[in-house]
Amino acid sequence: MWTPEAIDAAMHGAGTFRVNLKTPIRVLILYGTALATEDGAVMFFDDIYGHDRKLEGLLGLPLLTAGTTRTRM
């Protein structure tokens, strides 16, 4: 049985656990490198998985070199 203590230990431990649930739940995992806030500010983050470069290629955009930025339209 998963007591609060067991859950806390699992969450903060070094190991990985696979838990089979009696009732499946939907999980949505999002990955983004840009975030627009309610006040209109846009923040950009490092693309640690390289998905932006792949997307740029699929969209036919020229690849950027380090230190350059894309012009916003």
mmCIF file of N, CA and C in Angstrom:
data_model
loop_
_atom_site.group_PDB
_atom_site.id
_atom_site.type_symbol
_atom_site.label_atom_id
_atom_site.label_comp_id
_atom_site.label_asym_id
_atom_site.label_seq_id
_atom_site.Cartn_x
_atom_site.Cartn_y
_atom_site.Cartn_z
ATOM 1 N N MET A 1 0.844 -1.187 0.000
ATOM 2 C CA MET A 1 0.000 0.000 0.000
ATOM 3 C C MET A 1 0.885 1.244 0.000
ATOM 4 N N TRP A 2 0.439 2.230 -0.753
ATOM 5 C CA TRP A 2 1.192 3.470 -0.854
ATOM 6 C C TRP A 2 0.751 4.449 0.224
ATOM 7 N N THR A 3 1.499 4.468 1.293
ATOM 8 C CA THR A 3 1.242 5.430 2.369
ATOM 9 C C THR A 3 1.863 6.772 1.965
ATOM 10 N N PRO A 4 1.475 7.859 2.615
ATOM 11 C CA PRO A 4 2.119 9.145 2.311
ATOM 12 C C PRO A 4 3.634 9.080 2.462
ATOM 13 N N GLU A 5 4.108 8.325 3.440
ATOM 14 C CA GLU A 5 5.547 8.207 3.656
ATOM 15 C C GLU A 5 6.213 7.459 2.507
ATOM 16 N N ALA A 6 5.560 6.377 2.029
ATOM 17 C CA ALA A 6 6.120 5.597 0.919
ATOM 18 C C ALA A 6 6.138 6.423 -0.370
ATOM 19 N N ILE A 7 5.098 7.204 -0.593
ATOM 20 C CA ILE A 7 5.048 8.071 -1.775
ATOM 21 C C ILE A 7 6.162 9.106 -1.708
ATOM 22 N N ASP A 8 6.340 9.734 -0.565
ATOM 23 C CA ASP A 8 7.389 10.737 -0.386
ATOM 24 C C ASP A 8 8.762 10.126 -0.610
ATOM 25 N N ALA A 9 8.990 8.936 -0.065
ATOM 26 C CA ALA A 9 10.284 8.264 -0.241
ATOM 27 C C ALA A 9 10.529 7.937 -1.711
ATOM 28 N N ALA A 10 9.496 7.489 -2.418
ATOM 29 C CA ALA A 10 9.640 7.162 -3.835
ATOM 30 C C ALA A 10 9.918 8.418 -4.666
ATOM 31 N N MET A 11 9.259 9.512 -4.345
ATOM 32 C CA MET A 11 9.436 10.751 -5.091
ATOM 33 C C MET A 11 10.816 11.354 -4.895
ATOM 34 N N HIS A 12 11.390 11.170 -3.722
ATOM 35 C CA HIS A 12 12.670 11.801 -3.418
ATOM 36 C C HIS A 12 13.835 10.823 -3.434
ATOM 37 N N GLY A 13 13.578 9.589 -3.772
ATOM 38 C CA GLY A 13 14.647 8.597 -3.822
ATOM 39 C C GLY A 13 15.391 8.639 -5.143
ATOM 40 N N ALA A 14 16.437 7.837 -5.238
ATOM 41 C CA ALA A 14 17.267 7.815 -6.443
ATOM 42 C C ALA A 14 16.743 6.829 -7.480
ATOM 43 N N GLY A 15 15.879 5.910 -7.077
ATOM 44 C CA GLY A 15 15.413 4.871 -7.976
ATOM 45 C C GLY A 15 14.224 5.294 -8.818
ATOM 46 N N THR A 16 13.955 4.490 -9.844
ATOM 47 C CA THR A 16 12.787 4.680 -10.704
ATOM 48 C C THR A 16 11.809 3.553 -10.424
ATOM 49 N N PHE A 17 10.525 3.898 -10.344
ATOM 50 C CA PHE A 17 9.506 2.893 -10.037
ATOM 51 C C PHE A 17 8.471 2.849 -11.147
ATOM 52 N N ARG A 18 8.006 1.673 -11.441
ATOM 53 C CA ARG A 18 6.863 1.499 -12.333
ATOM 54 C C ARG A 18 5.726 1.005 -11.459
ATOM 55 N N VAL A 19 4.605 1.710 -11.517
ATOM 56 C CA VAL A 19 3.462 1.373 -10.677
ATOM 57 C C VAL A 19 2.264 1.116 -11.578
ATOM 58 N N ASN A 20 1.674 -0.048 -11.459
ATOM 59 C CA ASN A 20 0.467 -0.366 -12.212
ATOM 60 C C ASN A 20 -0.743 0.132 -11.428
ATOM 61 N N LEU A 21 -1.546 0.963 -12.076
ATOM 62 C CA LEU A 21 -2.720 1.540 -11.430
ATOM 63 C C LEU A 21 -3.951 0.696 -11.709
ATOM 64 N N LYS A 22 -4.843 0.633 -10.735
ATOM 65 C CA LYS A 22 -6.103 -0.088 -10.939
ATOM 66 C C LYS A 22 -6.926 0.586 -12.018
ATOM 67 N N THR A 23 -6.964 1.908 -11.983
ATOM 68 C CA THR A 23 -7.698 2.692 -12.978
ATOM 69 C C THR A 23 -6.693 3.569 -13.713
ATOM 70 N N PRO A 24 -6.530 3.373 -15.029
ATOM 71 C CA PRO A 24 -5.583 4.210 -15.771
ATOM 72 C C PRO A 24 -5.973 5.684 -15.716
ATOM 73 N N ILE A 25 -4.973 6.544 -15.763
ATOM 74 C CA ILE A 25 -5.204 7.984 -15.820
ATOM 75 C C ILE A 25 -4.485 8.542 -17.041
ATOM 76 N N ARG A 26 -5.030 9.601 -17.608
ATOM 77 C CA ARG A 26 -4.387 10.252 -18.742
ATOM 78 C C ARG A 26 -3.290 11.170 -18.227
ATOM 79 N N VAL A 27 -2.177 11.171 -18.924
ATOM 80 C CA VAL A 27 -1.045 12.022 -18.574
ATOM 81 C C VAL A 27 -0.646 12.801 -19.815
ATOM 82 N N LEU A 28 -0.475 14.087 -19.679
ATOM 83 C CA LEU A 28 -0.047 14.945 -20.773
ATOM 84 C C LEU A 28 1.321 15.515 -20.408
ATOM 85 N N ILE A 29 2.296 15.235 -21.248
ATOM 86 C CA ILE A 29 3.645 15.754 -21.035
ATOM 87 C C ILE A 29 3.911 16.786 -22.120
ATOM 88 N N LEU A 30 4.236 17.996 -21.719
ATOM 89 C CA LEU A 30 4.521 19.081 -22.654
ATOM 90 C C LEU A 30 5.999 19.429 -22.608
ATOM 91 N N TYR A 31 6.527 19.806 -23.758
ATOM 92 C CA TYR A 31 7.906 20.259 -23.844
ATOM 93 C C TYR A 31 7.910 21.521 -24.687
ATOM 94 N N GLY A 32 8.395 22.591 -24.147
ATOM 95 C CA GLY A 32 8.409 23.837 -24.896
ATOM 96 C C GLY A 32 9.685 24.614 -24.654
ATOM 97 N N THR A 33 10.072 25.393 -25.641
ATOM 98 C CA THR A 33 11.270 26.223 -25.512
ATOM 99 C C THR A 33 10.931 27.710 -25.545
ATOM 100 N N ALA A 34 9.643 28.019 -25.664
ATOM 101 C CA ALA A 34 9.205 29.416 -25.633
ATOM 102 C C ALA A 34 7.923 29.488 -24.819
ATOM 103 N N LEU A 35 7.793 30.572 -24.065
ATOM 104 C CA LEU A 35 6.616 30.750 -23.219
ATOM 105 C C LEU A 35 6.177 32.205 -23.303
ATOM 106 N N ALA A 36 4.920 32.414 -23.669
ATOM 107 C CA ALA A 36 4.346 33.757 -23.677
ATOM 108 C C ALA A 36 3.530 33.919 -22.401
ATOM 109 N N THR A 37 3.814 34.966 -21.656
ATOM 110 C CA THR A 37 3.119 35.206 -20.395
ATOM 111 C C THR A 37 1.902 36.090 -20.625
ATOM 112 N N GLU A 38 1.064 36.172 -19.631
ATOM 113 C CA GLU A 38 -0.161 36.972 -19.735
ATOM 114 C C GLU A 38 0.125 38.447 -19.965
ATOM 115 N N ASP A 39 1.274 38.933 -19.487
ATOM 116 C CA ASP A 39 1.596 40.352 -19.670
ATOM 117 C C ASP A 39 2.240 40.646 -21.018
ATOM 118 N N GLY A 40 2.351 39.626 -21.888
ATOM 119 C CA GLY A 40 2.875 39.824 -23.232
ATOM 120 C C GLY A 40 4.351 39.521 -23.399
ATOM 121 N N ALA A 41 5.048 39.277 -22.305
ATOM 122 C CA ALA A 41 6.471 38.946 -22.400
ATOM 123 C C ALA A 41 6.639 37.540 -22.975
ATOM 124 N N VAL A 42 7.701 37.354 -23.751
ATOM 125 C CA VAL A 42 8.008 36.043 -24.309
ATOM 126 C C VAL A 42 9.378 35.629 -23.791
ATOM 127 N N MET A 43 9.439 34.432 -23.225
ATOM 128 C CA MET A 43 10.692 33.908 -22.687
ATOM 129 C C MET A 43 11.112 32.706 -23.517
ATOM 130 N N PHE A 44 12.412 32.594 -23.794
ATOM 131 C CA PHE A 44 12.949 31.477 -24.552
ATOM 132 C C PHE A 44 13.900 30.678 -23.663
ATOM 133 N N PHE A 45 13.891 29.367 -23.855
ATOM 134 C CA PHE A 45 14.709 28.461 -23.053
ATOM 135 C C PHE A 45 15.550 27.583 -23.960
ATOM 136 N N ASP A 46 16.657 27.072 -23.432
ATOM 137 C CA ASP A 46 17.502 26.167 -24.206
ATOM 138 C C ASP A 46 16.711 24.943 -24.632
ATOM 139 N N ASP A 47 16.948 24.497 -25.855
ATOM 140 C CA ASP A 47 16.284 23.307 -26.393
ATOM 141 C C ASP A 47 17.199 22.109 -26.151
ATOM 142 N N ILE A 48 17.101 21.532 -24.971
ATOM 143 C CA ILE A 48 18.029 20.471 -24.572
ATOM 144 C C ILE A 48 17.851 19.184 -25.368
ATOM 145 N N TYR A 49 16.718 19.004 -26.031
ATOM 146 C CA TYR A 49 16.477 17.788 -26.807
ATOM 147 C C TYR A 49 16.675 17.984 -28.309
ATOM 148 N N GLY A 50 16.875 19.217 -28.763
ATOM 149 C CA GLY A 50 17.103 19.476 -30.174
ATOM 150 C C GLY A 50 15.857 19.448 -31.033
ATOM 151 N N HIS A 51 14.684 19.560 -30.434
ATOM 152 C CA HIS A 51 13.446 19.514 -31.212
ATOM 153 C C HIS A 51 13.246 20.760 -32.080
ATOM 154 N N ASP A 52 13.711 21.921 -31.616
ATOM 155 C CA ASP A 52 13.537 23.145 -32.400
ATOM 156 C C ASP A 52 14.253 23.031 -33.742
ATOM 157 N N ARG A 53 15.464 22.519 -33.735
ATOM 158 C CA ARG A 53 16.243 22.387 -34.971
ATOM 159 C C ARG A 53 15.535 21.435 -35.943
ATOM 160 N N LYS A 54 14.993 20.339 -35.430
ATOM 161 C CA LYS A 54 14.272 19.400 -36.279
ATOM 162 C C LYS A 54 13.029 20.071 -36.867
ATOM 163 N N LEU A 55 12.281 20.817 -36.049
ATOM 164 C CA LEU A 55 11.084 21.514 -36.514
ATOM 165 C C LEU A 55 11.435 22.557 -37.568
ATOM 166 N N GLU A 56 12.522 23.303 -37.343
ATOM 167 C CA GLU A 56 12.944 24.303 -38.326
ATOM 168 C C GLU A 56 13.228 23.635 -39.671
ATOM 169 N N GLY A 57 13.869 22.476 -39.640
ATOM 170 C CA GLY A 57 14.147 21.746 -40.870
ATOM 171 C C GLY A 57 12.875 21.295 -41.563
ATOM 172 N N LEU A 58 11.913 20.772 -40.789
ATOM 173 C CA LEU A 58 10.652 20.323 -41.363
ATOM 174 C C LEU A 58 9.845 21.481 -41.952
ATOM 175 N N LEU A 59 9.990 22.667 -41.361
ATOM 176 C CA LEU A 59 9.290 23.850 -41.858
ATOM 177 C C LEU A 59 10.031 24.522 -43.011
ATOM 178 N N GLY A 60 11.215 24.009 -43.339
ATOM 179 C CA GLY A 60 11.995 24.590 -44.428
ATOM 180 C C GLY A 60 12.679 25.879 -44.062
ATOM 181 N N LEU A 61 12.877 26.130 -42.772
ATOM 182 C CA LEU A 61 13.551 27.348 -42.326
ATOM 183 C C LEU A 61 15.059 27.126 -42.351
ATOM 184 N N PRO A 62 15.833 28.163 -42.672
ATOM 185 C CA PRO A 62 17.290 27.997 -42.635
ATOM 186 C C PRO A 62 17.748 27.764 -41.199
ATOM 187 N N LEU A 63 18.717 26.879 -41.041
ATOM 188 C CA LEU A 63 19.234 26.597 -39.705
ATOM 189 C C LEU A 63 20.052 27.775 -39.211
ATOM 190 N N LEU A 64 19.928 28.095 -37.943
ATOM 191 C CA LEU A 64 20.665 29.203 -37.338
ATOM 192 C C LEU A 64 21.987 28.703 -36.794
ATOM 193 N N THR A 65 22.996 29.564 -36.832
ATOM 194 C CA THR A 65 24.264 29.239 -36.201
ATOM 195 C C THR A 65 24.244 29.799 -34.787
ATOM 196 N N ALA A 66 25.136 29.314 -33.961
ATOM 197 C CA ALA A 66 25.183 29.755 -32.564
ATOM 198 C C ALA A 66 25.339 31.267 -32.486
ATOM 199 N N GLY A 67 24.571 31.879 -31.605
ATOM 200 C CA GLY A 67 24.671 33.307 -31.357
ATOM 201 C C GLY A 67 23.815 34.176 -32.271
ATOM 202 N N THR A 68 23.078 33.558 -33.217
ATOM 203 C CA THR A 68 22.213 34.341 -34.089
ATOM 204 C C THR A 68 20.764 34.146 -33.676
ATOM 205 N N THR A 69 19.920 35.062 -34.095
ATOM 206 C CA THR A 69 18.500 34.969 -33.763
ATOM 207 C C THR A 69 17.673 35.062 -35.040
ATOM 208 N N ARG A 70 16.482 34.533 -34.996
ATOM 209 C CA ARG A 70 15.571 34.580 -36.133
ATOM 210 C C ARG A 70 14.758 35.872 -36.056
ATOM 211 N N THR A 71 14.583 36.542 -37.184
ATOM 212 C CA THR A 71 13.798 37.770 -37.245
ATOM 213 C C THR A 71 12.323 37.425 -37.093
ATOM 214 N N ARG A 72 11.640 38.114 -36.215
ATOM 215 C CA ARG A 72 10.215 37.906 -35.997
ATOM 216 C C ARG A 72 9.430 38.665 -37.053
ATOM 217 N N MET A 73 8.373 38.061 -37.557
ATOM 218 C CA MET A 73 7.543 38.733 -38.557
ATOM 219 C C MET A 73 6.265 39.227 -37.943
#
